[in-house]
Amino acid sequence: MTTRYVALIADAAGSRALPAPERARLQRALTAALPDWNRRWRSHLAARIALTLGDEVQALLTSPAAVWDLSHTLRYTLPQVDWVIACGLGAISTPLARTAPEIDGPCFHEARAALDLAKKRRLLLAFGGFPPALNALAAYYSALHWSWTPRQRRAAIEWRTGVTPRRGTDPSALSHLRRRMGWPLVTEGDRMLRVLLGESS
């Protein structure tokens, strides 16, 4: 039986439009974050996470189990840009190597096609080779993101990564923000997406 992997490609949307000093800072921050991410998700990696094409990150995962947490850690750590994250499920056609960009195969082709489609449709998450329902939920996820204010988007990323509210945060203001964002419905949609991701392995 052919082993299936999950290729993850994360693209920093619009990074080329950043002023040169800001883009250089983004690339330095990405490079600095990689050792920690490779340690944190070591048990899920078939090949190490690496930077490629300037502002693009690639990973090869043994299953979709880490996709959600890795995606939101990336968004939380590097909020200067909107990250488009595409995943492809499938085999590889080259030997396993130390880092993901050294490997090729159907899972990477699926991820690249999903990334191209996501950019055309302004999606933040996209999937290739997975059940179609995942892309329906990814479209919902993206539509919510674009409907929120920058402050709401940042709050959503913090809540999804389990970040503790900053000291001095007014609990009533936080509760009001959650109500305005329909957070119970959001968390249910997130739960469904994560369940489908888990089942697709």
CSV table of C-alpha atoms in Angstrom, one decimal:
chain,number,residue,atom,x,y,z
A,1,MET,CA,0.0,0.0,0.0
A,2,THR,CA,1.3,3.4,-1.0
A,3,THR,CA,2.1,5.7,2.0
A,4,ARG,CA,0.2,8.9,1.9
A,5,TYR,CA,1.5,12.2,3.3
A,6,VAL,CA,0.2,15.7,3.8
A,7,ALA,CA,2.2,18.4,2.0
A,8,LEU,CA,1.6,21.8,3.5
A,9,ILE,CA,2.5,25.0,1.7
A,10,ALA,CA,2.0,28.4,3.5
A,11,ASP,CA,2.3,31.5,1.4
A,12,ALA,CA,2.7,35.0,2.8
A,13,ALA,CA,0.1,36.8,0.7
A,14,GLY,CA,1.1,40.2,-0.6
A,15,SER,CA,4.6,40.0,0.9
A,16,ARG,CA,6.2,41.2,-2.3
A,17,ALA,CA,4.3,44.5,-1.8
A,18,LEU,CA,5.9,45.1,1.6
A,19,PRO,CA,8.7,47.7,1.8
A,20,ALA,CA,12.1,46.0,1.5
A,21,PRO,CA,13.0,46.5,5.2
A,22,GLU,CA,9.6,45.0,6.4
A,23,ARG,CA,10.0,42.0,4.0
A,24,ALA,CA,13.5,41.4,5.2
A,25,ARG,CA,12.2,41.4,8.9
A,26,LEU,CA,9.5,39.0,7.9
A,27,GLN,CA,12.0,36.6,6.3
A,28,ARG,CA,14.3,36.9,9.4
A,29,ALA,CA,11.4,36.2,11.7
A,30,LEU,CA,10.4,33.1,9.6
A,31,THR,CA,13.9,31.8,9.7
A,32,ALA,CA,14.2,32.3,13.4
A,33,ALA,CA,10.9,30.5,14.1
A,34,LEU,CA,11.7,27.4,12.1
A,35,PRO,CA,13.9,25.6,14.6
A,36,ASP,CA,11.2,25.9,17.3
A,37,TRP,CA,8.4,24.7,14.9
A,38,ASN,CA,10.6,21.7,13.8
A,39,ARG,CA,11.1,20.7,17.5
A,40,ARG,CA,7.4,21.3,18.4
A,41,TRP,CA,6.0,19.2,15.6
A,42,ARG,CA,8.9,16.7,15.2
A,43,SER,CA,6.6,13.7,15.8
A,44,HIS,CA,4.3,14.8,13.0
A,45,LEU,CA,7.0,15.6,10.4
A,46,ALA,CA,8.1,13.3,7.6
A,47,ALA,CA,10.5,16.1,6.5
A,48,ARG,CA,11.4,19.3,8.3
A,49,ILE,CA,9.6,22.6,7.8
A,50,ALA,CA,11.7,24.9,5.6
A,51,LEU,CA,11.5,28.3,3.9
A,52,THR,CA,11.4,28.4,0.2
A,53,LEU,CA,10.8,31.0,-2.5
A,54,GLY,CA,11.5,33.8,-0.1
A,55,ASP,CA,8.3,34.0,1.9
A,56,GLU,CA,6.9,30.5,1.5
A,57,VAL,CA,7.0,27.7,4.0
A,58,GLN,CA,6.7,24.0,3.2
A,59,ALA,CA,6.3,21.0,5.4
A,60,LEU,CA,5.7,17.3,4.8
A,61,LEU,CA,3.5,15.8,7.5
A,62,THR,CA,2.8,12.1,8.3
A,63,SER,CA,-0.9,12.9,8.8
A,64,PRO,CA,-3.3,16.0,9.0
A,65,ALA,CA,-3.2,15.9,12.8
A,66,ALA,CA,-0.9,19.0,13.1
A,67,VAL,CA,-2.3,21.1,10.3
A,68,TRP,CA,-4.7,23.2,12.4
A,69,ASP,CA,-2.2,24.0,15.2
A,70,LEU,CA,0.7,24.6,12.8
A,71,SER,CA,-1.4,26.9,10.6
A,72,HIS,CA,-2.6,29.1,13.6
A,73,THR,CA,0.8,29.2,15.2
A,74,LEU,CA,2.1,30.6,11.9
A,75,ARG,CA,-0.6,33.2,11.8
A,76,TYR,CA,-0.1,34.2,15.4
A,77,THR,CA,3.7,34.3,15.2
A,78,LEU,CA,3.8,36.3,11.9
A,79,PRO,CA,0.7,38.5,11.7
A,80,GLN,CA,2.3,41.1,9.4
A,81,VAL,CA,0.7,39.4,6.4
A,82,ASP,CA,-2.3,37.2,5.6
A,83,TRP,CA,-1.1,33.6,5.3
A,84,VAL,CA,-2.7,31.3,2.6
A,85,ILE,CA,-2.2,27.7,3.7
A,86,ALA,CA,-2.8,24.8,1.3
A,87,CYS,CA,-2.6,21.1,2.1
A,88,GLY,CA,-2.3,18.2,-0.4
A,89,LEU,CA,-3.0,14.6,0.5
A,90,GLY,CA,-1.1,11.9,-1.5
A,91,ALA,CA,2.0,10.0,-2.1
A,92,ILE,CA,5.6,11.2,-2.8
A,93,SER,CA,7.6,10.3,-5.9
A,94,THR,CA,11.1,11.1,-4.6
A,95,PRO,CA,12.9,9.6,-1.6
A,96,LEU,CA,12.3,11.2,1.8
A,97,ALA,CA,14.8,14.0,2.5
A,98,ARG,CA,15.7,16.2,5.4
A,99,THR,CA,13.5,19.1,4.4
A,100,ALA,CA,10.2,19.3,2.6
A,101,PRO,CA,11.4,21.4,-0.4
A,102,GLU,CA,13.8,18.6,-1.3
A,103,ILE,CA,10.8,16.2,-1.9
A,104,ASP,CA,8.3,16.1,-4.8
A,105,GLY,CA,5.2,14.1,-5.6
A,106,PRO,CA,1.4,14.1,-5.9
A,107,CYS,CA,0.8,15.5,-2.4
A,108,PHE,CA,2.9,18.5,-3.3
A,109,HIS,CA,1.1,18.9,-6.7
A,110,GLU,CA,-2.2,18.8,-4.9
A,111,ALA,CA,-1.1,21.4,-2.4
A,112,ARG,CA,0.2,23.7,-5.1
A,113,ALA,CA,-3.0,23.4,-7.1
A,114,ALA,CA,-5.0,24.2,-3.9
A,115,LEU,CA,-2.8,27.2,-3.2
A,116,ASP,CA,-3.3,28.6,-6.7
A,117,LEU,CA,-7.1,28.2,-6.4
A,118,ALA,CA,-7.0,29.7,-2.9
A,119,LYS,CA,-5.3,32.8,-4.2
A,120,LYS,CA,-7.9,33.2,-7.0
A,121,ARG,CA,-10.8,32.9,-4.5
A,122,ARG,CA,-9.2,34.8,-1.6
A,123,LEU,CA,-9.2,31.8,0.6
A,124,LEU,CA,-7.0,31.4,3.7
A,125,LEU,CA,-7.2,27.6,3.8
A,126,ALA,CA,-7.5,25.1,0.9
A,127,PHE,CA,-7.2,21.4,0.5
A,128,GLY,CA,-6.3,19.1,-2.4
A,129,GLY,CA,-6.9,15.4,-2.4
A,130,PHE,CA,-9.1,15.6,0.7
A,131,PRO,CA,-12.9,15.2,1.0
A,132,PRO,CA,-14.7,18.1,-0.8
A,133,ALA,CA,-16.5,19.0,2.4
A,134,LEU,CA,-13.2,20.3,3.8
A,135,ASN,CA,-13.0,23.0,1.1
A,136,ALA,CA,-16.6,24.0,1.9
A,137,LEU,CA,-15.6,24.6,5.5
A,138,ALA,CA,-12.4,26.3,4.4
A,139,ALA,CA,-14.5,28.8,2.4
A,140,TYR,CA,-16.7,29.4,5.4
A,141,TYR,CA,-13.5,29.9,7.5
A,142,SER,CA,-12.1,32.5,5.0
A,143,ALA,CA,-15.4,34.4,4.6
A,144,LEU,CA,-15.6,34.8,8.4
A,145,HIS,CA,-12.0,36.1,8.5
A,146,TRP,CA,-12.6,38.8,5.9
A,147,SER,CA,-15.9,39.8,7.5
A,148,TRP,CA,-14.1,40.7,10.8
A,149,THR,CA,-12.2,43.8,11.7
A,150,PRO,CA,-8.4,43.6,12.1
A,151,ARG,CA,-8.9,43.5,15.9
A,152,GLN,CA,-11.4,40.7,15.6
A,153,ARG,CA,-9.1,38.7,13.3
A,154,ARG,CA,-6.3,39.1,15.8
A,155,ALA,CA,-8.6,38.0,18.7
A,156,ALA,CA,-9.7,34.9,16.7
A,157,ILE,CA,-6.1,33.8,16.0
A,158,GLU,CA,-5.3,34.2,19.8
A,159,TRP,CA,-8.3,32.2,20.8
A,160,ARG,CA,-7.6,29.5,18.3
A,161,THR,CA,-4.0,29.2,19.5
A,162,GLY,CA,-5.1,29.2,23.2
A,163,VAL,CA,-3.3,32.5,24.1
A,164,THR,CA,-4.1,33.8,27.5
A,165,PRO,CA,-5.8,37.2,27.4
A,166,ARG,CA,-3.4,40.0,28.1
A,167,ARG,CA,-3.3,41.3,31.7
A,168,GLY,CA,-5.7,44.1,32.2
A,169,THR,CA,-8.1,42.9,29.6
A,170,ASP,CA,-11.7,43.7,30.6
A,171,PRO,CA,-13.7,40.4,30.9
A,172,SER,CA,-16.9,42.1,29.9
A,173,ALA,CA,-15.3,43.7,26.8
A,174,LEU,CA,-14.0,40.3,25.9
A,175,SER,CA,-17.4,38.7,26.3
A,176,HIS,CA,-19.0,41.4,24.2
A,177,LEU,CA,-16.4,40.9,21.5
A,178,ARG,CA,-17.1,37.1,21.4
A,179,ARG,CA,-20.8,37.8,21.1
A,180,ARG,CA,-20.3,40.2,18.3
A,181,MET,CA,-18.2,37.6,16.4
A,182,GLY,CA,-20.7,34.8,17.1
A,183,TRP,CA,-17.9,32.8,18.7
A,184,PRO,CA,-20.0,29.7,19.8
A,185,LEU,CA,-21.0,29.2,16.1
A,186,VAL,CA,-17.4,29.8,15.0
A,187,THR,CA,-16.0,27.2,17.4
A,188,GLU,CA,-18.6,24.7,16.2
A,189,GLY,CA,-17.5,25.3,12.5
A,190,ASP,CA,-13.9,25.0,13.6
A,191,ARG,CA,-14.6,21.7,15.4
A,192,MET,CA,-16.3,20.3,12.3
A,193,LEU,CA,-13.3,21.3,10.1
A,194,ARG,CA,-10.9,19.6,12.6
A,195,VAL,CA,-13.0,16.5,12.7
A,196,LEU,CA,-13.0,16.2,9.0
A,197,LEU,CA,-9.2,16.7,8.9
A,198,GLY,CA,-8.7,13.9,11.4
A,199,GLU,CA,-11.0,11.6,9.5
A,200,SER,CA,-9.3,12.2,6.2
A,201,SER,CA,-6.1,10.5,7.4
